[in-house]
Short mmCIF file of N, CA, C and O in Angstrom, two decimals:
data_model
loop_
_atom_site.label_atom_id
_atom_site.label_comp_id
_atom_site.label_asym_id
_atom_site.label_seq_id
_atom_site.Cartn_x
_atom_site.Cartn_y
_atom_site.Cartn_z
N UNK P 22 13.22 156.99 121.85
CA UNK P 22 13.86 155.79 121.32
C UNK P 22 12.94 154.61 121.53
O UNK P 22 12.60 154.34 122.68
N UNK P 23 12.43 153.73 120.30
CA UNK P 23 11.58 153.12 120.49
C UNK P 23 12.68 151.57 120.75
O UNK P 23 13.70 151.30 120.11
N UNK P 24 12.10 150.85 121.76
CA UNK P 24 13.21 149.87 122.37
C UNK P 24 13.15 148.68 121.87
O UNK P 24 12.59 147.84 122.56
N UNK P 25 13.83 148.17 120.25
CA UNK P 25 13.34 146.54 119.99
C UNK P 25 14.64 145.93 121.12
O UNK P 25 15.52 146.46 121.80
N UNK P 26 14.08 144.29 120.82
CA UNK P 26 14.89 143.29 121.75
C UNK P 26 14.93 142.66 121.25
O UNK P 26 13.81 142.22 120.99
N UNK P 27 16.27 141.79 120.44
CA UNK P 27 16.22 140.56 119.68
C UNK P 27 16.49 139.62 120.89
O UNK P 27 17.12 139.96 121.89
N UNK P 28 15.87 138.24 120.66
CA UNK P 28 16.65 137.24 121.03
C UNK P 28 16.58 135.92 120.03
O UNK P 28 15.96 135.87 118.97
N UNK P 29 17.44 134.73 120.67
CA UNK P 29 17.09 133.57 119.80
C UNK P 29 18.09 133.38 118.85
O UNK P 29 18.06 132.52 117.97
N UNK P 30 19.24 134.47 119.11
CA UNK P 30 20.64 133.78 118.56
C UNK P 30 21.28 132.15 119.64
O UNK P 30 20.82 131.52 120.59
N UNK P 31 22.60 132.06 118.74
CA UNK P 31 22.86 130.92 119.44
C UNK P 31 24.18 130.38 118.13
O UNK P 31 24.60 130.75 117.04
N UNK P 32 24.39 129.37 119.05
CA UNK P 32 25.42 128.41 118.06
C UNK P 32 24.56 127.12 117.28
O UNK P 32 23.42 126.66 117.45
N UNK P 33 25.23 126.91 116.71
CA UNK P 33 24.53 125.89 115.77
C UNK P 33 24.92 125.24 114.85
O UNK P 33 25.45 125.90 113.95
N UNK P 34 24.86 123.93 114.70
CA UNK P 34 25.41 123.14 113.12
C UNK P 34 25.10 123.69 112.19
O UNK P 34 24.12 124.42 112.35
N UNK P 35 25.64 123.66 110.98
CA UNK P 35 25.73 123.70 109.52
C UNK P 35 24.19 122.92 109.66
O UNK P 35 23.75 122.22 110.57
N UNK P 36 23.64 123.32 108.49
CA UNK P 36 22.06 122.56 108.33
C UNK P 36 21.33 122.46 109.01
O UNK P 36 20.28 121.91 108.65
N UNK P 37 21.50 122.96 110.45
CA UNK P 37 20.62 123.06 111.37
C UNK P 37 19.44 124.81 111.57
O UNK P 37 19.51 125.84 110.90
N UNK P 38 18.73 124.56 112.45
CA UNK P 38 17.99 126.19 112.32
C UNK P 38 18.18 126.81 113.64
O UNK P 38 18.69 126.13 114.53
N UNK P 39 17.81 128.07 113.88
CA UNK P 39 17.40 128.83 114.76
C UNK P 39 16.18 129.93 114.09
O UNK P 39 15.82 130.21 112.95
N UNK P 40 15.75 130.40 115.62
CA UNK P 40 14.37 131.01 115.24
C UNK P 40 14.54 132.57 116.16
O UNK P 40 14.34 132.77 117.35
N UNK P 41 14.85 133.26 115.39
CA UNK P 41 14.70 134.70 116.04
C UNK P 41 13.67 135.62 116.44
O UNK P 41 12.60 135.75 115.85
N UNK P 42 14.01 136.20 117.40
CA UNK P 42 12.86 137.36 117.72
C UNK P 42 13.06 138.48 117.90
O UNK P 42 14.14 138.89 118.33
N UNK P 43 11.94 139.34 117.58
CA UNK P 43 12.67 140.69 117.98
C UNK P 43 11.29 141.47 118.64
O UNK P 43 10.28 141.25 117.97
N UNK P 44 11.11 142.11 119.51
CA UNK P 44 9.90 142.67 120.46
C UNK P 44 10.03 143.83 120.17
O UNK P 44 11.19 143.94 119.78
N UNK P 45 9.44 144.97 120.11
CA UNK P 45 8.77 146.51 119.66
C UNK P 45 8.19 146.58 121.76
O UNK P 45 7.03 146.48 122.15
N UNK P 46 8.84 146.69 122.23
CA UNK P 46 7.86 147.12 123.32
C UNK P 46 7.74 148.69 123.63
O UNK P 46 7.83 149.19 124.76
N UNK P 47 7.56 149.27 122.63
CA UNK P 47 7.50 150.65 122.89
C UNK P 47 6.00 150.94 122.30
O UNK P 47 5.06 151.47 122.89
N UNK P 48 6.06 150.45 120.97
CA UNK P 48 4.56 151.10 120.75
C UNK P 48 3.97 150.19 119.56
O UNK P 48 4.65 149.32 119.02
N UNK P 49 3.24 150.34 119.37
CA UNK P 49 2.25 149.52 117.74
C UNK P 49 2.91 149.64 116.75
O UNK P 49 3.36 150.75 116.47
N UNK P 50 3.09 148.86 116.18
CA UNK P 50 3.87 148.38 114.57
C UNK P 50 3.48 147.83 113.53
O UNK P 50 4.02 147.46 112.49
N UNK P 51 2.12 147.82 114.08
CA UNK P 51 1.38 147.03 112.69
C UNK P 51 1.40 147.89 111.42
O UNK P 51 1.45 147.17 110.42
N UNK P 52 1.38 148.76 111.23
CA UNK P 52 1.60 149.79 110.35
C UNK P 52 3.11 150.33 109.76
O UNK P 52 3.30 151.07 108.79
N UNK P 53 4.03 149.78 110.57
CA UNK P 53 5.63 150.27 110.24
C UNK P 53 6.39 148.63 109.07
O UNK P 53 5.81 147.58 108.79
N UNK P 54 7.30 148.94 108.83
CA UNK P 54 7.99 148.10 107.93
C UNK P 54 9.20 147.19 108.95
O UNK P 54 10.04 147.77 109.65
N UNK P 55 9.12 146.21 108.89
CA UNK P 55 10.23 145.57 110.18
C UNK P 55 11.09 145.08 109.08
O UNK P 55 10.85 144.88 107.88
N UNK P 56 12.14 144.93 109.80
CA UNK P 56 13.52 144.23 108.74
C UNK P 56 14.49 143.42 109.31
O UNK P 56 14.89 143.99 110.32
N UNK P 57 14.99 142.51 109.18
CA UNK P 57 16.56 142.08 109.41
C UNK P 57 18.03 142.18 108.75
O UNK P 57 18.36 141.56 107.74
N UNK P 58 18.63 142.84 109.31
CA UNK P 58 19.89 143.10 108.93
C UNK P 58 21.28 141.97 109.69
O UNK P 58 21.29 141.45 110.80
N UNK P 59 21.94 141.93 108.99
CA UNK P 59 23.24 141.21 109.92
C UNK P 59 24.90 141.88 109.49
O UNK P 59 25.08 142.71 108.61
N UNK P 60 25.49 141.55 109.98
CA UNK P 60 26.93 141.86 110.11
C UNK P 60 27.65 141.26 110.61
O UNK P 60 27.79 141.23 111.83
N UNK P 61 28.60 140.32 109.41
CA UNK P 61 29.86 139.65 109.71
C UNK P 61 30.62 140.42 110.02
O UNK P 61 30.50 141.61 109.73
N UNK P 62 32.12 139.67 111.07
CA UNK P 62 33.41 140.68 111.18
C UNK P 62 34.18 140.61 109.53
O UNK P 62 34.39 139.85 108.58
N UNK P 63 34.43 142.22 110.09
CA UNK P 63 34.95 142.70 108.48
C UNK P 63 34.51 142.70 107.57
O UNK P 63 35.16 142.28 106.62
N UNK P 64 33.02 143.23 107.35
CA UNK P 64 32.13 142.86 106.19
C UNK P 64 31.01 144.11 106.73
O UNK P 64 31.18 144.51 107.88
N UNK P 65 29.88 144.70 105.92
CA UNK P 65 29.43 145.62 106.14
C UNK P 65 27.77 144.90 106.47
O UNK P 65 27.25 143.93 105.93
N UNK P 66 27.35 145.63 107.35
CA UNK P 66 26.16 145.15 107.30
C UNK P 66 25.12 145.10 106.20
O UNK P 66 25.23 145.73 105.15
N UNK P 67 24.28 144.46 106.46
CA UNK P 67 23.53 143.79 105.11
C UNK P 67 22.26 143.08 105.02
O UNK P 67 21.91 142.19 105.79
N UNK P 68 21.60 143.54 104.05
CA UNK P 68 20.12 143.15 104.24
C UNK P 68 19.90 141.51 104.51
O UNK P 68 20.68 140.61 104.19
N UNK P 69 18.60 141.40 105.18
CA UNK P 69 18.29 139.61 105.25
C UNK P 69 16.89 139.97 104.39
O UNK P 69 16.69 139.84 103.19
N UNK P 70 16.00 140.47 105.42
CA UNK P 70 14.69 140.05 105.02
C UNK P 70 14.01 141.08 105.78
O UNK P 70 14.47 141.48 106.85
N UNK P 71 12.59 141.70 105.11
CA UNK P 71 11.73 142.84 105.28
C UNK P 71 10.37 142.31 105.22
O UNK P 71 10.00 141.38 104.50
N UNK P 72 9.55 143.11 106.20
CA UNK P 72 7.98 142.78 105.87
C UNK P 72 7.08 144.32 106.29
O UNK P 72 7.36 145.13 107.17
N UNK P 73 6.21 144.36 105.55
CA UNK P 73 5.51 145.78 105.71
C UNK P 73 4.33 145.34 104.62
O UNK P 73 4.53 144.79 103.54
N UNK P 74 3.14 145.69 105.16
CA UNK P 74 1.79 145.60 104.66
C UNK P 74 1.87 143.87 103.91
O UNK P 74 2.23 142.80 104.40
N UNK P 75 1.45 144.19 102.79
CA UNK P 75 1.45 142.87 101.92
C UNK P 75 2.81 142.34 101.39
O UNK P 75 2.72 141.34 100.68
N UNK P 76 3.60 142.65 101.54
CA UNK P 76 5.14 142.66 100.79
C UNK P 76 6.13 142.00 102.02
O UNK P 76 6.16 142.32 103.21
N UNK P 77 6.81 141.12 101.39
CA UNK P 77 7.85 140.41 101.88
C UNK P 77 9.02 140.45 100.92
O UNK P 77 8.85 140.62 99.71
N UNK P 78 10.34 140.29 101.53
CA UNK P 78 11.28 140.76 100.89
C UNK P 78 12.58 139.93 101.20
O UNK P 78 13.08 139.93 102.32
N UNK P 79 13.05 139.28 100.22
CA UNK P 79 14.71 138.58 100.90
C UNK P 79 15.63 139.00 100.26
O UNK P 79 15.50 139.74 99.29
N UNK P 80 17.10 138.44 100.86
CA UNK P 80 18.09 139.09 100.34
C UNK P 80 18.04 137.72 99.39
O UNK P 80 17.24 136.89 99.82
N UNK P 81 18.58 137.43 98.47
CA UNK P 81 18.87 135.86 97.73
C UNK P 81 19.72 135.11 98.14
O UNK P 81 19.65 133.99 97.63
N UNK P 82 21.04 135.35 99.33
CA UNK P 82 21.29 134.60 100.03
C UNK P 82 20.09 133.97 101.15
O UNK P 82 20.39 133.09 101.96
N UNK P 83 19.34 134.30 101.11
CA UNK P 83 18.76 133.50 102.56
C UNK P 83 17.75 133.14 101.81
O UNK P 83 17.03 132.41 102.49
N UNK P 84 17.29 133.29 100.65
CA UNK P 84 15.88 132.76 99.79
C UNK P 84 15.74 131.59 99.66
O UNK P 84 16.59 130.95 99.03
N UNK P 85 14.63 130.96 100.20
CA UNK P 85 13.84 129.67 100.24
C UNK P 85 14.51 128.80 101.67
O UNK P 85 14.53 127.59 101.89
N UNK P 86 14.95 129.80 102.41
CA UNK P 86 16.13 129.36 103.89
C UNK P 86 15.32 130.12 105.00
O UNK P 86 14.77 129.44 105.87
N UNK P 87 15.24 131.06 105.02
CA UNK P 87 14.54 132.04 105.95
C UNK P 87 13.25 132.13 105.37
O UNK P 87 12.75 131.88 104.27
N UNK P 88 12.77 132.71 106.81
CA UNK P 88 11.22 133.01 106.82
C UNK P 88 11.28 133.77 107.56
O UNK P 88 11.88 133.60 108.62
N UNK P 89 10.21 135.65 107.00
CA UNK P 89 10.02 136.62 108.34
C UNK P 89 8.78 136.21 108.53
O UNK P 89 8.14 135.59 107.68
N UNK P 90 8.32 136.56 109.76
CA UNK P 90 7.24 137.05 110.10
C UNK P 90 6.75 138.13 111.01
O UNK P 90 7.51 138.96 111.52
N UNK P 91 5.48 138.08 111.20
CA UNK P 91 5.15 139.52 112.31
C UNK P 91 3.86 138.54 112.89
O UNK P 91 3.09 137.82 112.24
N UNK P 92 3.93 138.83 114.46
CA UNK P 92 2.81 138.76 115.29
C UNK P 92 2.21 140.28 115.84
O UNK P 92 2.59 140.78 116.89
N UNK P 93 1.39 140.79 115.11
CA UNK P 93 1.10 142.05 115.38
C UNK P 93 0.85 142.49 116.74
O UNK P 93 1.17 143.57 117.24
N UNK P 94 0.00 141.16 117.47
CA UNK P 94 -0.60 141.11 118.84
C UNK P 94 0.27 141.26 119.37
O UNK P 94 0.31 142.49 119.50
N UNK P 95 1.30 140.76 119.92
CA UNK P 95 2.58 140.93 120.19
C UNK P 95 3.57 141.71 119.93
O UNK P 95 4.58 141.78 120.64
N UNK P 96 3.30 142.59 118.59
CA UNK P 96 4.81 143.74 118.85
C UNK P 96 5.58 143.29 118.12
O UNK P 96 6.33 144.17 117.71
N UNK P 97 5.88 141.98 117.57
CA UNK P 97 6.77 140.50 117.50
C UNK P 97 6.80 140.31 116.30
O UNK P 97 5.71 140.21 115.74
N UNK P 98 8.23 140.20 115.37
CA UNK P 98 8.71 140.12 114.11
C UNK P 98 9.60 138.83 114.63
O UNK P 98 10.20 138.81 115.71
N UNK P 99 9.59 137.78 113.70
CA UNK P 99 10.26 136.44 113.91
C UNK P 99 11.12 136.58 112.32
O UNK P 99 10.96 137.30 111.33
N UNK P 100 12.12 135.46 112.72
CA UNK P 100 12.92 135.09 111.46
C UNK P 100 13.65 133.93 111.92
O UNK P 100 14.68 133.76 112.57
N UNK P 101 12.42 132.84 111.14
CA UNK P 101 12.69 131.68 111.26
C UNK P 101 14.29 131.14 109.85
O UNK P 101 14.27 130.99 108.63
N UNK P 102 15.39 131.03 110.85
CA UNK P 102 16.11 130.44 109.72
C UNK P 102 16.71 128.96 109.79
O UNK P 102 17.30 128.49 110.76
N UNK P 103 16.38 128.14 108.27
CA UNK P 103 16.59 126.81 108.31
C UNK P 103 17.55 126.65 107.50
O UNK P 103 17.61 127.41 106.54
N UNK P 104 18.33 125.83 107.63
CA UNK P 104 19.80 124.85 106.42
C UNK P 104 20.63 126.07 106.81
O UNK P 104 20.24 126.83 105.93
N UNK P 105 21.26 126.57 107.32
CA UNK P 105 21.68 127.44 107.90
C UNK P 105 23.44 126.98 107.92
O UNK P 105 24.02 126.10 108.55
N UNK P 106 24.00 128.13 106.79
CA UNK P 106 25.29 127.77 106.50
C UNK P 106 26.53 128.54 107.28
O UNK P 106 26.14 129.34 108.12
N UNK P 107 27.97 128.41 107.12
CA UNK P 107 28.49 128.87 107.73
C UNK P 107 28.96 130.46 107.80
O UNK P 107 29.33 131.21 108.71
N UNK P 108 28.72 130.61 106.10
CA UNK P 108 28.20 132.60 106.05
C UNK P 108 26.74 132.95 106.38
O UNK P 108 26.18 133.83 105.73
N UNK P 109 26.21 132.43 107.17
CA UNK P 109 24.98 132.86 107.68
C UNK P 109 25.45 133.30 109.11
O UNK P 109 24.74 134.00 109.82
N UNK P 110 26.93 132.77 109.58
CA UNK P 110 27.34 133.57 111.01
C UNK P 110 27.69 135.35 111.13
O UNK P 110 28.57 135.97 110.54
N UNK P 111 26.94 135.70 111.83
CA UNK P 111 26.68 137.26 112.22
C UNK P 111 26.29 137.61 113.14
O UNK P 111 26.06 136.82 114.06
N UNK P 112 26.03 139.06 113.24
CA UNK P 112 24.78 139.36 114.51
C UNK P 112 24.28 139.52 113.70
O UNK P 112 24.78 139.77 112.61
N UNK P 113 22.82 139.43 114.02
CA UNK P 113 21.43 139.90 113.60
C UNK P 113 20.85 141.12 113.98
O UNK P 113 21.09 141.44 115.14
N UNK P 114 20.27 141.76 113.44
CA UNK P 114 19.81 142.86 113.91
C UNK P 114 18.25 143.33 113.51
O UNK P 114 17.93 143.50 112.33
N UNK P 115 17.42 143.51 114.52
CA UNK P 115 16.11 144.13 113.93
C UNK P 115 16.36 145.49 113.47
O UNK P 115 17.44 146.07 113.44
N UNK P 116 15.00 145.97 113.04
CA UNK P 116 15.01 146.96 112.59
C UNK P 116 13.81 147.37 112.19
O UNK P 116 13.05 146.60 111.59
N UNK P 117 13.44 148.88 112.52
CA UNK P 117 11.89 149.16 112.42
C UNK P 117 11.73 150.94 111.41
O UNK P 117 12.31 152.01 111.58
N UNK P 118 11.18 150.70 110.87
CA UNK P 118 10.93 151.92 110.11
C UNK P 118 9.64 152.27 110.53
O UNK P 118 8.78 151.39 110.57
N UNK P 119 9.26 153.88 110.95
CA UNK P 119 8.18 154.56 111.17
C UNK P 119 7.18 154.43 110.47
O UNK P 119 6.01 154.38 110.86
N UNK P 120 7.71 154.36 109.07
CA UNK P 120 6.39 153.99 107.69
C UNK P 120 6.41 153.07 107.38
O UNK P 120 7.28 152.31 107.82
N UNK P 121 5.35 152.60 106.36
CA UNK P 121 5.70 151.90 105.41
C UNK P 121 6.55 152.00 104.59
O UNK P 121 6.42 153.12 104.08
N UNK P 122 7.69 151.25 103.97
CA UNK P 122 8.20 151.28 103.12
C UNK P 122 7.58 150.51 101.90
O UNK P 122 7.05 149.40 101.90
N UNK P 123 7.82 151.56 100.66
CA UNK P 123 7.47 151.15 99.19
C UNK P 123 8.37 150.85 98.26
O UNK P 123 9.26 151.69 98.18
N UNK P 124 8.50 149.64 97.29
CA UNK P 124 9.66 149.14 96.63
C UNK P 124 11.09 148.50 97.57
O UNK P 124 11.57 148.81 98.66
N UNK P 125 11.45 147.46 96.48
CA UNK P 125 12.07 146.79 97.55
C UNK P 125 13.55 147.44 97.62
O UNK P 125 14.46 147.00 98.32
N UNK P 126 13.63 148.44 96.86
CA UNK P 126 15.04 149.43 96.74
C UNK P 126 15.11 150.45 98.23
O UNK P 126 16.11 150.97 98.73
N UNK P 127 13.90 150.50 98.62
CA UNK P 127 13.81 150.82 100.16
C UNK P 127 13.90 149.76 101.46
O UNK P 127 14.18 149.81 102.66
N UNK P 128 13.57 148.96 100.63
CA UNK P 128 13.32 147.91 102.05
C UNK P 128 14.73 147.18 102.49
O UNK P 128 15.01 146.77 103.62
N UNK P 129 15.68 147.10 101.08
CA UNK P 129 16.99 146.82 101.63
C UNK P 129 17.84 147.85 102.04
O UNK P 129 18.96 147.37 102.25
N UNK P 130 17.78 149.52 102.34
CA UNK P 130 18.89 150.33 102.85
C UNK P 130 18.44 150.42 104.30
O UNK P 130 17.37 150.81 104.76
N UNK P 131 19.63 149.91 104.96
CA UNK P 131 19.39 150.41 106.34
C UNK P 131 19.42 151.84 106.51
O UNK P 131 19.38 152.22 107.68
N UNK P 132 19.47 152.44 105.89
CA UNK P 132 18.64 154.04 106.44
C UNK P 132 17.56 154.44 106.26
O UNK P 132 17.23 155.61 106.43
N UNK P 133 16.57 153.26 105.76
CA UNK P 133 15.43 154.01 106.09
C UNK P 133 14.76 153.02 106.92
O UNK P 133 13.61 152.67 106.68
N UNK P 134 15.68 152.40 108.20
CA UNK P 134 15.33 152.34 109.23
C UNK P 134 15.51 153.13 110.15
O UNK P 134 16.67 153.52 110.29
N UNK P 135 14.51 153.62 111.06
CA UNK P 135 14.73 154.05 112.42
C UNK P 135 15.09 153.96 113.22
O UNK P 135 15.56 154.87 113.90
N UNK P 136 15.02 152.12 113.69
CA UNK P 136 14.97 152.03 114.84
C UNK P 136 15.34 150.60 114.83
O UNK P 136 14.60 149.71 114.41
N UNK P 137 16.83 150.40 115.44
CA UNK P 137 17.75 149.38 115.69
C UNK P 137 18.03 148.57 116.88
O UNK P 137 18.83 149.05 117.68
N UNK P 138 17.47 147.33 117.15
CA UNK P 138 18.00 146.66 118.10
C UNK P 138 19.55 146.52 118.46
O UNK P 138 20.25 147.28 117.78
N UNK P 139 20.44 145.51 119.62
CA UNK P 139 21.33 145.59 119.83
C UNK P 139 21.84 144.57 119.46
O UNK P 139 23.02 144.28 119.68
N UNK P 140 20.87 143.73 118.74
CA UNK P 140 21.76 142.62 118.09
C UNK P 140 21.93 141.14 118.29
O UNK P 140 23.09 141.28 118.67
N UNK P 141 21.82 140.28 118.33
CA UNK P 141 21.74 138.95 118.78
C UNK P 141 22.59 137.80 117.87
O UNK P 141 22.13 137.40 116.80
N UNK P 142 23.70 137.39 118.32
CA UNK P 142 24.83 136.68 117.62
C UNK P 142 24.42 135.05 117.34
O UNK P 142 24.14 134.23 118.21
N UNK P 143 24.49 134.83 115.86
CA UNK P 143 24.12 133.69 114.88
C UNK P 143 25.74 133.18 114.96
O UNK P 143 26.69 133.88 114.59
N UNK P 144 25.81 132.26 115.33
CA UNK P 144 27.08 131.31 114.88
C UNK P 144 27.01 130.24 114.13
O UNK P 144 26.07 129.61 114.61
N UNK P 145 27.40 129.68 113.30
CA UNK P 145 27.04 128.26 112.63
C UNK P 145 28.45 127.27 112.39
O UNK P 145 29.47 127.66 111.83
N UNK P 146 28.34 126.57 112.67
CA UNK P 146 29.84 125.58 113.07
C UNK P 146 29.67 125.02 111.48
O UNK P 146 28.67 125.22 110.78
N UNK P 147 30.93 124.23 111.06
CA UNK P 147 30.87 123.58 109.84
C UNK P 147 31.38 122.25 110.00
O UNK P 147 31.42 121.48 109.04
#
């Protein structure tokens, strides 16, 4: 079980940001596909945003709002999110796939992730 760690949830105003993290401390990832997923209560979980090789990927709720990134040196996938509304409250969740993923019809099913953090709770007040 490869062990991510989100942190960098929190509460927060309407229009305000938070900046997430998620750590790989198990092994090298520069080569795997990282993702964010979230899940409101009573609602199914659901794509945010993917990165793998040259390709970046959003859901169109969070487009031109969020930003992923990866610090390879580090292990370290970020998801910077700004203007941050009140259906943006969830947990967050990393997520790491063994490969690369190709096409973005892969990059949004959480099953062809592997490997799931435990989650880190986004609140946004209105």
């Amino acid at each position: 079980q490869v062990p991510l760690v989100e942190s960098g949830g929190g509460l927060v105003q309407a229009g305000g940001s938070l900046n997430l993290t998620c750590i790989d401390s198990g092994r090298t990832f520069n080569t795997h596909t990282m993702g964010w997923f979230r899940q409101a209560p009573g609602k199914e979980r659901e794509f945010v945003a993917a990165t793998g090789g040259s390709v970046t990927y959003y859901a169109d709720s969070v487009k031109g709002r969020f930003t992923i990134s990866r610090d390879n040196a580090k292990n370290a996938v970020l998801l910077q999110m700004n203007h941050l509304k009140s259906e943006d409250t969830a947990v967050y969740y990393c997520a790491e796939s063994r490969s690369l993923l190709i096409g973005t019809s892969l990059l949004v099913q959480s099953d062809e992730y592997d490997y799931w953090g435990q989650g880190t709770q986004v609140t946004v007040s209105s």
